[in-house]
Amino acid sequence: MTSAKVTDTPEEGYERGLGSRQVQMIAIGGAIGVGLFLGAGANIAKAGPSLILMYALAGVIIFFTMRALGELLLYRPVSGSFAEYSREFLGPFFGYFTGWTYWLMWVVTGMAELTAAAIYVNYWFPSVPQWVTALVFLVVLFVANLISVKLFGEIEFWFSMVKVTALVGMIVIGLGVLTFGFSAAGDTATVSNLWQFDGFFPKGIGSSLMTLQGVMFAYLAVELVGVTAGESENPEKTLPKAINTLPWRIALFYVGALTVILCVVKWTEFAPGVSPFVKAFAMIGIPAGAGIVNFVVLTAALSSCNSGMYSTGRMLRTLADNGEAPRAFCRLSASKTPALGITVSVAFMAIGVVLNYIVPEKAFGYVTSVATAAGIWTWLMILISHVLYRRAVTSGRLPASSFPAPGGAVCSYIAIVFLLFVTGLIAYDADSRVCLYVMAGWAVALGIGWLFLKNRTPEIADRRGPELERVG
């Protein structure tokens, strides 16, 4: 646990403890999650090989979003990132709403990931109660986040390294099977598996488009690079590099990995609830394949939970500094971590562990859909803020960023339309539409909270400028 000594000034900055190596791996890790390792199985069953195209399409939109965020970050890098830009360009209410919604996204994601991690451990140790494992992971990651940002960065570096190494290994093995025909799957492994069984769109284009909501969940957390801005050693160099490598990461880890797997194993072999990577290893005949992938998926879940603890504490501090959360969240511990914000967020995640212990597994679907809806809101705020920033630059009201997005605001407009389309798909699907009801209730609760804040502190509605440490 950290020392009780705290710094009371919210303006004092965080420790710049994240080096280039760690920021790069946080960016890579953010693009590889449980959504890919587990969620792809159900989506392959719905869309067949065309899922590759859906991941590529969504990946382009995510790149547009991240380049928009990158331009904003190099205009003014602050911890709290998109909530601060929403506040500056759309007004105080949007900063308040975005900050709390991003906090909600990571808390509910943490709830799901902790319980998921416990289930993965159950694969090796079925006699250990799930809640015990979940509690152990919760405490270990909590303490690590309290100690220092350097320790968080180091843990995230190695979590990401495991995921990256495993995926590259899977791709290499798959290419070996395709090229040399070894293993039990060698006789049937062929590129023509991508179109041989009822074509590239076996269930129709409509069914393929319906997988976009699940695909977008897989990309949640790529924006975490923006939250690291206030704690990066050299954000002017590390952030553009991390964002510019996003296309090859998406091409390799999502499009590349799925293409290889669907060439090695025909799409009709996959089913919901089974990791396509586990299935592929089983078909190839690697004895320890299931155990290896189970370890990788466990790492992905813990990585996501670790990131959630990191980002929720920072977002609560940003909200508190703007008078939109209790002032106590402004304090930094002796090791310059927002200890109270992390502690409160972890307490809510712990409630999720209890809930997921006593409610049916369908709760996972609801939790991930709520996280997706909150993530789409965050991405929309980044894009709209970017459009408004470009207008301000064009009119000469603000300085130009050193990292302009290609195509200016045009790509942001395309991404906005795409995200609104995905929201429409969520509303159309009876199973996932429940998340929109949850978000509507969340919006009402935040609206009531905003009215209370305005009545108590009227000047809060006029505040747009940031007060946390700036960079540059």
GROMACS .gro file of C-alpha atoms in nm:
model
  472
    1MET     CA    1   0.000   0.000   0.000
    2THR     CA    2   0.116   0.356  -0.057
    3SER     CA    3   0.215   0.600   0.208
    4ALA     CA    4  -0.055   0.818   0.354
    5LYS     CA    5   0.137   1.123   0.248
    6VAL     CA    6  -0.039   1.297  -0.039
    7THR     CA    7   0.006   1.610  -0.242
    8ASP     CA    8  -0.303   1.826  -0.218
    9THR     CA    9  -0.244   2.037  -0.522
   10PRO     CA   10  -0.428   1.901  -0.823
   11GLU     CA   11  -0.203   2.103  -1.053
   12GLU     CA   12   0.104   1.898  -0.955
   13GLY     CA   13   0.172   1.658  -1.242
   14TYR     CA   14   0.207   1.284  -1.253
   15GLU     CA   15   0.542   1.111  -1.261
   16ARG     CA   16   0.661   1.082  -1.621
   17GLY     CA   17   0.743   0.716  -1.575
   18LEU     CA   18   0.628   0.563  -1.906
   19GLY     CA   19   0.913   0.522  -2.153
   20SER     CA   20   0.888   0.466  -2.528
   21ARG     CA   21   0.916   0.088  -2.490
   22GLN     CA   22   0.620   0.080  -2.246
   23VAL     CA   23   0.397   0.322  -2.440
   24GLN     CA   24   0.457   0.119  -2.758
   25MET     CA   25   0.357  -0.203  -2.584
   26ILE     CA   26   0.054  -0.042  -2.415
   27ALA     CA   27  -0.056   0.066  -2.764
   28ILE     CA   28   0.003  -0.284  -2.905
   29GLY     CA   29  -0.167  -0.453  -2.608
   30GLY     CA   30  -0.466  -0.224  -2.646
   31ALA     CA   31  -0.524  -0.367  -2.992
   32ILE     CA   32  -0.518  -0.732  -2.877
   33GLY     CA   33  -0.783  -0.835  -2.630
   34VAL     CA   34  -1.030  -1.099  -2.523
   35GLY     CA   35  -1.262  -0.974  -2.799
   36LEU     CA   36  -1.024  -1.127  -3.054
   37PHE     CA   37  -0.923  -1.442  -2.866
   38LEU     CA   38  -1.275  -1.544  -2.764
   39GLY     CA   39  -1.530  -1.322  -2.939
   40ALA     CA   40  -1.408  -1.407  -3.288
   41GLY     CA   41  -1.550  -1.761  -3.256
   42ALA     CA   42  -1.913  -1.647  -3.241
   43ASN     CA   43  -1.855  -1.389  -3.514
   44ILE     CA   44  -1.698  -1.646  -3.750
   45ALA     CA   45  -2.009  -1.861  -3.705
   46LYS     CA   46  -2.225  -1.560  -3.801
   47ALA     CA   47  -2.022  -1.418  -4.089
   48GLY     CA   48  -1.778  -1.684  -4.210
   49PRO     CA   49  -1.461  -1.563  -4.385
   50SER     CA   50  -1.615  -1.218  -4.444
   51LEU     CA   51  -1.533  -1.143  -4.078
   52ILE     CA   52  -1.180  -1.067  -4.203
   53LEU     CA   53  -1.323  -0.779  -4.408
   54MET     CA   54  -1.525  -0.653  -4.108
   55TYR     CA   55  -1.210  -0.639  -3.892
   56ALA     CA   56  -1.024  -0.458  -4.171
   57LEU     CA   57  -1.308  -0.207  -4.220
   58ALA     CA   58  -1.340  -0.138  -3.847
   59GLY     CA   59  -0.960  -0.117  -3.825
   60VAL     CA   60  -0.954   0.165  -4.082
   61ILE     CA   61  -1.213   0.357  -3.877
   62ILE     CA   62  -1.015   0.301  -3.557
   63PHE     CA   63  -0.703   0.435  -3.732
   64PHE     CA   64  -0.895   0.748  -3.838
   65THR     CA   65  -1.007   0.791  -3.476
   66MET     CA   66  -0.657   0.744  -3.336
   67ARG     CA   67  -0.503   0.989  -3.584
   68ALA     CA   68  -0.768   1.244  -3.480
   69LEU     CA   69  -0.675   1.179  -3.115
   70GLY     CA   70  -0.305   1.201  -3.204
   71GLU     CA   71  -0.350   1.547  -3.355
   72LEU     CA   72  -0.529   1.664  -3.041
   73LEU     CA   73  -0.269   1.505  -2.811
   74LEU     CA   74   0.019   1.685  -2.983
   75TYR     CA   75  -0.179   2.010  -2.977
   76ARG     CA   76  -0.215   1.975  -2.600
   77PRO     CA   77  -0.114   1.648  -2.427
   78VAL     CA   78  -0.287   1.611  -2.090
   79SER     CA   79  -0.376   1.314  -1.876
   80GLY     CA   80  -0.752   1.286  -1.908
   81SER     CA   81  -0.716   1.344  -2.278
   82PHE     CA   82  -1.053   1.302  -2.457
   83ALA     CA   83  -1.260   1.421  -2.159
   84GLU     CA   84  -1.051   1.741  -2.162
   85TYR     CA   85  -1.095   1.787  -2.538
   86SER     CA   86  -1.472   1.730  -2.507
   87ARG     CA   87  -1.476   1.999  -2.239
   88GLU     CA   88  -1.273   2.243  -2.446
   89PHE     CA   89  -1.451   2.203  -2.779
   90LEU     CA   90  -1.803   2.092  -2.688
   91GLY     CA   91  -1.848   2.245  -2.345
   92PRO     CA   92  -1.821   2.149  -1.976
   93PHE     CA   93  -2.118   1.911  -1.978
   94PHE     CA   94  -1.962   1.696  -2.251
   95GLY     CA   95  -1.632   1.682  -2.066
   96TYR     CA   96  -1.818   1.573  -1.755
   97PHE     CA   97  -2.029   1.316  -1.944
   98THR     CA   98  -1.733   1.172  -2.139
   99GLY     CA   99  -1.511   1.143  -1.831
  100TRP     CA  100  -1.773   0.956  -1.628
  101THR     CA  101  -1.875   0.738  -1.925
  102TYR     CA  102  -1.515   0.635  -1.990
  103TRP     CA  103  -1.484   0.555  -1.620
  104LEU     CA  104  -1.799   0.338  -1.648
  105MET     CA  105  -1.660   0.161  -1.954
  106TRP     CA  106  -1.347   0.050  -1.771
  107VAL     CA  107  -1.525  -0.042  -1.448
  108VAL     CA  108  -1.771  -0.275  -1.625
  109THR     CA  109  -1.491  -0.413  -1.843
  110GLY     CA  110  -1.290  -0.480  -1.527
  111MET     CA  111  -1.587  -0.665  -1.378
  112ALA     CA  112  -1.607  -0.897  -1.679
  113GLU     CA  113  -1.232  -0.947  -1.720
  114LEU     CA  114  -1.172  -1.039  -1.355
  115THR     CA  115  -1.435  -1.309  -1.359
  116ALA     CA  116  -1.318  -1.425  -1.702
  117ALA     CA  117  -0.964  -1.456  -1.564
  118ALA     CA  118  -1.094  -1.669  -1.279
  119ILE     CA  119  -1.271  -1.899  -1.527
  120TYR     CA  120  -0.948  -1.939  -1.727
  121VAL     CA  121  -0.756  -2.037  -1.412
  122ASN     CA  122  -1.033  -2.287  -1.343
  123TYR     CA  123  -0.915  -2.469  -1.658
  124TRP     CA  124  -0.601  -2.578  -1.470
  125PHE     CA  125  -0.728  -2.572  -1.109
  126PRO     CA  126  -1.099  -2.668  -1.113
  127SER     CA  127  -1.108  -2.714  -0.734
  128VAL     CA  128  -1.019  -2.348  -0.660
  129PRO     CA  129  -1.336  -2.137  -0.618
  130GLN     CA  130  -1.375  -1.870  -0.885
  131TRP     CA  131  -1.423  -1.585  -0.641
  132VAL     CA  132  -1.092  -1.666  -0.466
  133THR     CA  133  -0.893  -1.640  -0.790
  134ALA     CA  134  -1.075  -1.322  -0.894
  135LEU     CA  135  -1.004  -1.165  -0.554
  136VAL     CA  136  -0.633  -1.254  -0.571
  137PHE     CA  137  -0.597  -1.097  -0.917
  138LEU     CA  138  -0.791  -0.790  -0.803
  139VAL     CA  139  -0.562  -0.733  -0.502
  140VAL     CA  140  -0.235  -0.796  -0.690
  141LEU     CA  141  -0.319  -0.557  -0.976
  142PHE     CA  142  -0.457  -0.301  -0.730
  143VAL     CA  143  -0.134  -0.293  -0.527
  144ALA     CA  144   0.077  -0.275  -0.845
  145ASN     CA  145  -0.120   0.027  -0.967
  146LEU     CA  146  -0.077   0.201  -0.631
  147ILE     CA  147   0.300   0.154  -0.617
  148SER     CA  148   0.399   0.353  -0.928
  149VAL     CA  149   0.317   0.419  -1.290
  150LYS     CA  150   0.649   0.253  -1.381
  151LEU     CA  151   0.532  -0.076  -1.231
  152PHE     CA  152   0.199  -0.047  -1.415
  153GLY     CA  153   0.390   0.015  -1.738
  154GLU     CA  154   0.623  -0.279  -1.677
  155ILE     CA  155   0.336  -0.520  -1.603
  156GLU     CA  156   0.149  -0.402  -1.912
  157PHE     CA  157   0.467  -0.438  -2.119
  158TRP     CA  158   0.504  -0.806  -2.031
  159PHE     CA  159   0.131  -0.881  -2.061
  160SER     CA  160   0.142  -0.731  -2.412
  161MET     CA  161   0.462  -0.920  -2.494
  162VAL     CA  162   0.291  -1.252  -2.413
  163LYS     CA  163  -0.007  -1.167  -2.636
  164VAL     CA  164   0.209  -1.047  -2.925
  165THR     CA  165   0.447  -1.345  -2.908
  166ALA     CA  166   0.157  -1.591  -2.896
  167LEU     CA  167  -0.021  -1.434  -3.195
  168VAL     CA  168   0.296  -1.417  -3.404
  169GLY     CA  169   0.365  -1.781  -3.313
  170MET     CA  170   0.013  -1.883  -3.420
  171ILE     CA  171   0.052  -1.701  -3.753
  172VAL     CA  172   0.392  -1.859  -3.823
  173ILE     CA  173   0.264  -2.210  -3.739
  174GLY     CA  174  -0.044  -2.152  -3.957
  175LEU     CA  175   0.168  -2.036  -4.250
  176GLY     CA  176   0.389  -2.341  -4.201
  177VAL     CA  177   0.086  -2.571  -4.221
  178LEU     CA  178  -0.034  -2.392  -4.539
  179THR     CA  179   0.307  -2.394  -4.704
  180PHE     CA  180   0.448  -2.733  -4.609
  181GLY     CA  181   0.132  -2.927  -4.527
  182PHE     CA  182   0.257  -3.071  -4.198
  183SER     CA  183   0.026  -3.158  -3.904
  184ALA     CA  184  -0.318  -3.319  -3.891
  185ALA     CA  185  -0.472  -3.014  -4.065
  186GLY     CA  186  -0.222  -3.016  -4.353
  187ASP     CA  187  -0.440  -3.211  -4.596
  188THR     CA  188  -0.732  -2.970  -4.576
  189ALA     CA  189  -0.546  -2.643  -4.517
  190THR     CA  190  -0.579  -2.421  -4.824
  191VAL     CA  191  -0.641  -2.058  -4.914
  192SER     CA  192  -0.954  -2.168  -5.103
  193ASN     CA  193  -1.116  -2.237  -4.762
  194LEU     CA  194  -1.190  -1.863  -4.767
  195TRP     CA  195  -1.451  -1.903  -5.044
  196GLN     CA  196  -1.508  -2.277  -5.095
  197PHE     CA  197  -1.789  -2.323  -4.844
  198ASP     CA  198  -2.084  -2.109  -4.963
  199GLY     CA  199  -1.860  -1.818  -5.068
  200PHE     CA  200  -1.686  -1.535  -4.886
  201PHE     CA  201  -2.022  -1.407  -4.751
  202PRO     CA  202  -2.187  -1.742  -4.664
  203LYS     CA  203  -2.461  -1.587  -4.444
  204GLY     CA  204  -2.510  -1.276  -4.657
  205ILE     CA  205  -2.374  -0.921  -4.628
  206GLY     CA  206  -2.638  -0.826  -4.371
  207SER     CA  207  -2.526  -1.098  -4.132
  208SER     CA  208  -2.163  -0.990  -4.178
  209LEU     CA  209  -2.248  -0.627  -4.096
  210MET     CA  210  -2.424  -0.739  -3.777
  211THR     CA  211  -2.090  -0.865  -3.646
  212LEU     CA  212  -1.951  -0.510  -3.648
  213GLN     CA  213  -2.075  -0.446  -3.293
  214GLY     CA  214  -1.870  -0.742  -3.166
  215VAL     CA  215  -1.575  -0.638  -3.380
  216MET     CA  216  -1.580  -0.289  -3.229
  217PHE     CA  217  -1.569  -0.441  -2.879
  218ALA     CA  218  -1.247  -0.616  -2.978
  219TYR     CA  219  -1.091  -0.275  -3.053
  220LEU     CA  220  -1.182  -0.118  -2.719
  221ALA     CA  221  -0.876   0.020  -2.535
  222VAL     CA  222  -0.674   0.138  -2.836
  223GLU     CA  223  -0.750   0.492  -2.713
  224LEU     CA  224  -0.570   0.416  -2.384
  225VAL     CA  225  -0.257   0.569  -2.539
  226GLY     CA  226  -0.432   0.905  -2.495
  227VAL     CA  227  -0.465   0.854  -2.120
  228THR     CA  228  -0.089   0.789  -2.095
  229ALA     CA  229  -0.010   1.134  -2.241
  230GLY     CA  230   0.037   1.298  -1.901
  231GLU     CA  231   0.281   1.029  -1.788
  232SER     CA  232   0.488   0.964  -2.099
  233GLU     CA  233   0.854   1.065  -2.081
  234ASN     CA  234   0.853   1.219  -2.426
  235PRO     CA  235   0.496   1.238  -2.563
  236GLU     CA  236   0.599   1.437  -2.872
  237LYS     CA  237   0.797   1.133  -2.994
  238THR     CA  238   0.634   0.829  -2.833
  239LEU     CA  239   0.267   0.908  -2.906
  240PRO     CA  240   0.296   0.962  -3.286
  241LYS     CA  241   0.508   0.648  -3.314
  242ALA     CA  242   0.256   0.442  -3.115
  243ILE     CA  243  -0.037   0.570  -3.324
  244ASN     CA  244   0.135   0.535  -3.662
  245THR     CA  245   0.214   0.169  -3.599
  246LEU     CA  246  -0.158   0.094  -3.547
  247PRO     CA  247  -0.231  -0.004  -3.912
  248TRP     CA  248   0.034  -0.278  -3.923
  249ARG     CA  249  -0.076  -0.404  -3.580
  250ILE     CA  250  -0.436  -0.434  -3.701
  251ALA     CA  251  -0.323  -0.588  -4.031
  252LEU     CA  252  -0.103  -0.845  -3.856
  253PHE     CA  253  -0.287  -0.932  -3.536
  254TYR     CA  254  -0.648  -0.916  -3.654
  255VAL     CA  255  -0.667  -0.945  -4.033
  256GLY     CA  256  -0.352  -1.158  -4.064
  257ALA     CA  257  -0.425  -1.395  -3.775
  258LEU     CA  258  -0.788  -1.454  -3.880
  259THR     CA  259  -0.695  -1.501  -4.245
  260VAL     CA  260  -0.436  -1.767  -4.157
  261ILE     CA  261  -0.672  -1.947  -3.917
  262LEU     CA  262  -0.960  -1.951  -4.169
  263CYS     CA  263  -0.725  -2.088  -4.435
  264VAL     CA  264  -0.600  -2.365  -4.205
  265VAL     CA  265  -0.947  -2.459  -4.071
  266LYS     CA  266  -1.267  -2.413  -4.271
  267TRP     CA  267  -1.505  -2.161  -4.112
  268THR     CA  268  -1.784  -2.419  -4.061
  269GLU     CA  269  -1.573  -2.584  -3.788
  270PHE     CA  270  -1.601  -2.282  -3.556
  271ALA     CA  271  -1.879  -2.224  -3.305
  272PRO     CA  272  -1.979  -1.962  -3.045
  273GLY     CA  273  -1.817  -2.001  -2.704
  274VAL     CA  274  -1.502  -2.165  -2.840
  275SER     CA  275  -1.186  -1.967  -2.909
  276PRO     CA  276  -1.096  -2.002  -3.278
  277PHE     CA  277  -0.730  -2.016  -3.176
  278VAL     CA  278  -0.790  -2.311  -2.940
  279LYS     CA  279  -0.989  -2.484  -3.214
  280ALA     CA  280  -0.718  -2.426  -3.474
  281PHE     CA  281  -0.444  -2.560  -3.244
  282ALA     CA  282  -0.657  -2.868  -3.173
  283MET     CA  283  -0.708  -2.928  -3.549
  284ILE     CA  284  -0.335  -2.884  -3.616
  285GLY     CA  285  -0.266  -3.139  -3.343
  286ILE     CA  286  -0.048  -2.944  -3.102
  287PRO     CA  287  -0.104  -3.121  -2.766
  288ALA     CA  288  -0.048  -2.819  -2.543
  289GLY     CA  289  -0.233  -2.584  -2.779
  290ALA     CA  290  -0.542  -2.540  -2.565
  291GLY     CA  291  -0.336  -2.475  -2.253
  292ILE     CA  292  -0.114  -2.224  -2.435
  293VAL     CA  293  -0.408  -2.027  -2.570
  294ASN     CA  294  -0.581  -2.043  -2.234
  295PHE     CA  295  -0.273  -1.882  -2.078
  296VAL     CA  296  -0.267  -1.613  -2.346
  297VAL     CA  297  -0.637  -1.533  -2.299
  298LEU     CA  298  -0.580  -1.516  -1.921
  299THR     CA  299  -0.301  -1.266  -1.989
  300ALA     CA  300  -0.534  -1.063  -2.214
  301ALA     CA  301  -0.800  -1.049  -1.941
  302LEU     CA  302  -0.551  -0.941  -1.671
  303SER     CA  303  -0.399  -0.684  -1.908
  304SER     CA  304  -0.743  -0.533  -1.969
  305CYS     CA  305  -0.819  -0.521  -1.596
  306ASN     CA  306  -0.478  -0.366  -1.525
  307SER     CA  307  -0.544  -0.097  -1.786
  308GLY     CA  308  -0.889  -0.036  -1.638
  309MET     CA  309  -0.747   0.035  -1.293
  310TYR     CA  310  -0.491   0.271  -1.445
  311SER     CA  311  -0.734   0.471  -1.658
  312THR     CA  312  -1.023   0.496  -1.410
  313GLY     CA  313  -0.801   0.651  -1.143
  314ARG     CA  314  -0.672   0.912  -1.390
  315MET     CA  315  -1.018   0.992  -1.523
  316LEU     CA  316  -1.159   1.043  -1.171
  317ARG     CA  317  -0.874   1.285  -1.100
  318THR     CA  318  -0.951   1.482  -1.417
  319LEU     CA  319  -1.320   1.498  -1.318
  320ALA     CA  320  -1.234   1.608  -0.963
  321ASP     CA  321  -1.000   1.878  -1.089
  322ASN     CA  322  -1.290   2.019  -1.288
  323GLY     CA  323  -1.525   2.007  -0.989
  324GLU     CA  324  -1.724   1.716  -1.135
  325ALA     CA  325  -1.623   1.458  -0.874
  326PRO     CA  326  -1.525   1.491  -0.504
  327ARG     CA  327  -1.213   1.706  -0.460
  328ALA     CA  328  -1.044   1.425  -0.268
  329PHE     CA  329  -0.983   1.249  -0.601
  330CYS     CA  330  -0.742   1.530  -0.698
  331ARG     CA  331  -0.483   1.409  -0.450
  332LEU     CA  332  -0.177   1.218  -0.560
  333SER     CA  333   0.000   0.971  -0.336
  334ALA     CA  334   0.368   1.000  -0.247
  335SER     CA  335   0.444   0.787  -0.555
  336LYS     CA  336   0.235   1.029  -0.766
  337THR     CA  337  -0.051   0.791  -0.839
  338PRO     CA  338  -0.421   0.888  -0.795
  339ALA     CA  339  -0.453   0.633  -0.515
  340LEU     CA  340  -0.804   0.723  -0.395
  341GLY     CA  341  -0.948   0.719  -0.749
  342ILE     CA  342  -0.793   0.378  -0.814
  343THR     CA  343  -0.920   0.246  -0.480
  344VAL     CA  344  -1.280   0.356  -0.541
  345SER     CA  345  -1.276   0.215  -0.895
  346VAL     CA  346  -1.140  -0.117  -0.771
  347ALA     CA  347  -1.416  -0.127  -0.506
  348PHE     CA  348  -1.675  -0.108  -0.787
  349MET     CA  349  -1.491  -0.377  -0.983
  350ALA     CA  350  -1.505  -0.595  -0.670
  351ILE     CA  351  -1.884  -0.559  -0.668
  352GLY     CA  352  -1.873  -0.696  -1.022
  353VAL     CA  353  -1.681  -1.003  -0.904
  354VAL     CA  354  -1.956  -1.074  -0.652
  355LEU     CA  355  -2.232  -1.014  -0.908
  356ASN     CA  356  -2.071  -1.235  -1.170
  357TYR     CA  357  -2.034  -1.506  -0.908
  358ILE     CA  358  -2.407  -1.517  -0.834
  359VAL     CA  359  -2.572  -1.427  -1.169
  360PRO     CA  360  -2.588  -1.637  -1.487
  361GLU     CA  361  -2.317  -1.616  -1.752
  362LYS     CA  362  -2.543  -1.404  -1.972
  363ALA     CA  363  -2.437  -1.112  -1.754
  364PHE     CA  364  -2.105  -1.115  -1.942
  365GLY     CA  365  -2.283  -1.034  -2.268
  366TYR     CA  366  -2.467  -0.744  -2.109
  367VAL     CA  367  -2.150  -0.608  -1.948
  368THR     CA  368  -1.950  -0.619  -2.273
  369SER     CA  369  -2.231  -0.455  -2.470
  370VAL     CA  370  -2.246  -0.170  -2.216
  371ALA     CA  371  -1.868  -0.132  -2.249
  372THR     CA  372  -1.900  -0.118  -2.630
  373ALA     CA  373  -2.169   0.153  -2.614
  374ALA     CA  374  -1.955   0.359  -2.373
  375GLY     CA  375  -1.653   0.307  -2.600
  376ILE     CA  376  -1.845   0.427  -2.907
  377TRP     CA  377  -1.944   0.744  -2.717
  378THR     CA  378  -1.577   0.806  -2.630
  379TRP     CA  379  -1.467   0.761  -2.993
  380LEU     CA  380  -1.744   0.993  -3.114
  381MET     CA  381  -1.632   1.263  -2.870
  382ILE     CA  382  -1.272   1.231  -2.994
  383LEU     CA  383  -1.385   1.267  -3.356
  384ILE     CA  384  -1.625   1.558  -3.299
  385SER     CA  385  -1.363   1.739  -3.088
  386HIS     CA  386  -1.114   1.689  -3.372
  387VAL     CA  387  -1.353   1.837  -3.630
  388LEU     CA  388  -1.408   2.144  -3.409
  389TYR     CA  389  -1.035   2.176  -3.343
  390ARG     CA  390  -0.961   2.176  -3.718
  391ARG     CA  391  -1.216   2.452  -3.766
  392ALA     CA  392  -1.045   2.656  -3.492
  393VAL     CA  393  -0.704   2.604  -3.657
  394THR     CA  394  -0.838   2.703  -4.000
  395SER     CA  395  -0.986   3.024  -3.857
  396GLY     CA  396  -0.658   3.103  -3.678
  397ARG     CA  397  -0.801   3.075  -3.326
  398LEU     CA  398  -0.574   2.786  -3.221
  399PRO     CA  399  -0.219   2.677  -3.313
  400ALA     CA  400  -0.173   2.384  -3.551
  401SER     CA  401  -0.069   2.049  -3.409
  402SER     CA  402   0.271   1.900  -3.495
  403PHE     CA  403   0.095   1.571  -3.582
  404PRO     CA  404  -0.191   1.657  -3.822
  405ALA     CA  405  -0.433   1.380  -3.920
  406PRO     CA  406  -0.418   1.284  -4.290
  407GLY     CA  407  -0.717   1.414  -4.481
  408GLY     CA  408  -0.793   1.673  -4.214
  409ALA     CA  409  -1.147   1.650  -4.078
  410VAL     CA  410  -1.277   1.443  -4.372
  411CYS     CA  411  -1.166   1.111  -4.221
  412SER     CA  412  -1.322   1.210  -3.889
  413TYR     CA  413  -1.657   1.273  -4.061
  414ILE     CA  414  -1.636   0.927  -4.224
  415ALA     CA  415  -1.561   0.766  -3.887
  416ILE     CA  416  -1.852   0.951  -3.719
  417VAL     CA  417  -2.097   0.820  -3.981
  418PHE     CA  418  -1.959   0.467  -3.939
  419LEU     CA  419  -1.993   0.472  -3.558
  420LEU     CA  420  -2.351   0.601  -3.585
  421PHE     CA  421  -2.421   0.315  -3.827
  422VAL     CA  422  -2.282   0.061  -3.576
  423THR     CA  423  -2.503   0.219  -3.305
  424GLY     CA  424  -2.800   0.162  -3.538
  425LEU     CA  425  -2.699  -0.205  -3.573
  426ILE     CA  426  -2.688  -0.236  -3.193
  427ALA     CA  427  -3.040  -0.087  -3.171
  428TYR     CA  428  -3.162  -0.331  -3.439
  429ASP     CA  429  -3.028  -0.640  -3.258
  430ALA     CA  430  -3.262  -0.750  -2.978
  431ASP     CA  431  -2.983  -0.914  -2.775
  432SER     CA  432  -2.748  -0.617  -2.770
  433ARG     CA  433  -3.005  -0.338  -2.762
  434VAL     CA  434  -3.028  -0.368  -2.381
  435CYS     CA  435  -2.702  -0.173  -2.356
  436LEU     CA  436  -2.871   0.131  -2.509
  437TYR     CA  437  -3.136   0.118  -2.233
  438VAL     CA  438  -2.855   0.104  -1.975
  439MET     CA  439  -2.681   0.398  -2.141
  440ALA     CA  440  -3.008   0.594  -2.148
  441GLY     CA  441  -3.044   0.537  -1.772
  442TRP     CA  442  -2.679   0.634  -1.724
  443ALA     CA  443  -2.738   0.956  -1.923
  444VAL     CA  444  -3.038   1.046  -1.705
  445ALA     CA  445  -2.835   0.983  -1.388
  446LEU     CA  446  -2.546   1.199  -1.517
  447GLY     CA  447  -2.792   1.469  -1.626
  448ILE     CA  448  -2.938   1.485  -1.274
  449GLY     CA  449  -2.584   1.495  -1.132
  450TRP     CA  450  -2.496   1.783  -1.365
  451LEU     CA  451  -2.801   1.986  -1.255
  452PHE     CA  452  -2.700   1.931  -0.892
  453LEU     CA  453  -2.342   2.043  -0.964
  454LYS     CA  454  -2.460   2.353  -1.152
  455ASN     CA  455  -2.692   2.456  -0.869
  456ARG     CA  456  -2.417   2.408  -0.610
  457THR     CA  457  -2.133   2.559  -0.817
  458PRO     CA  458  -2.274   2.774  -1.103
  459GLU     CA  459  -1.929   2.859  -1.242
  460ILE     CA  460  -1.873   2.491  -1.332
  461ALA     CA  461  -2.086   2.538  -1.643
  462ASP     CA  462  -1.849   2.807  -1.774
  463ARG     CA  463  -1.524   2.618  -1.728
  464ARG     CA  464  -1.356   2.492  -2.043
  465GLY     CA  465  -0.982   2.524  -1.986
  466PRO     CA  466  -0.777   2.247  -1.826
  467GLU     CA  467  -0.589   2.295  -1.503
  468LEU     CA  468  -0.387   1.975  -1.489
  469GLU     CA  469  -0.027   1.974  -1.604
  470ARG     CA  470   0.036   2.052  -1.968
  471VAL     CA  471   0.321   1.925  -2.179
  472GLY     CA  472   0.549   2.109  -2.419
   0.00000   0.00000   0.00000
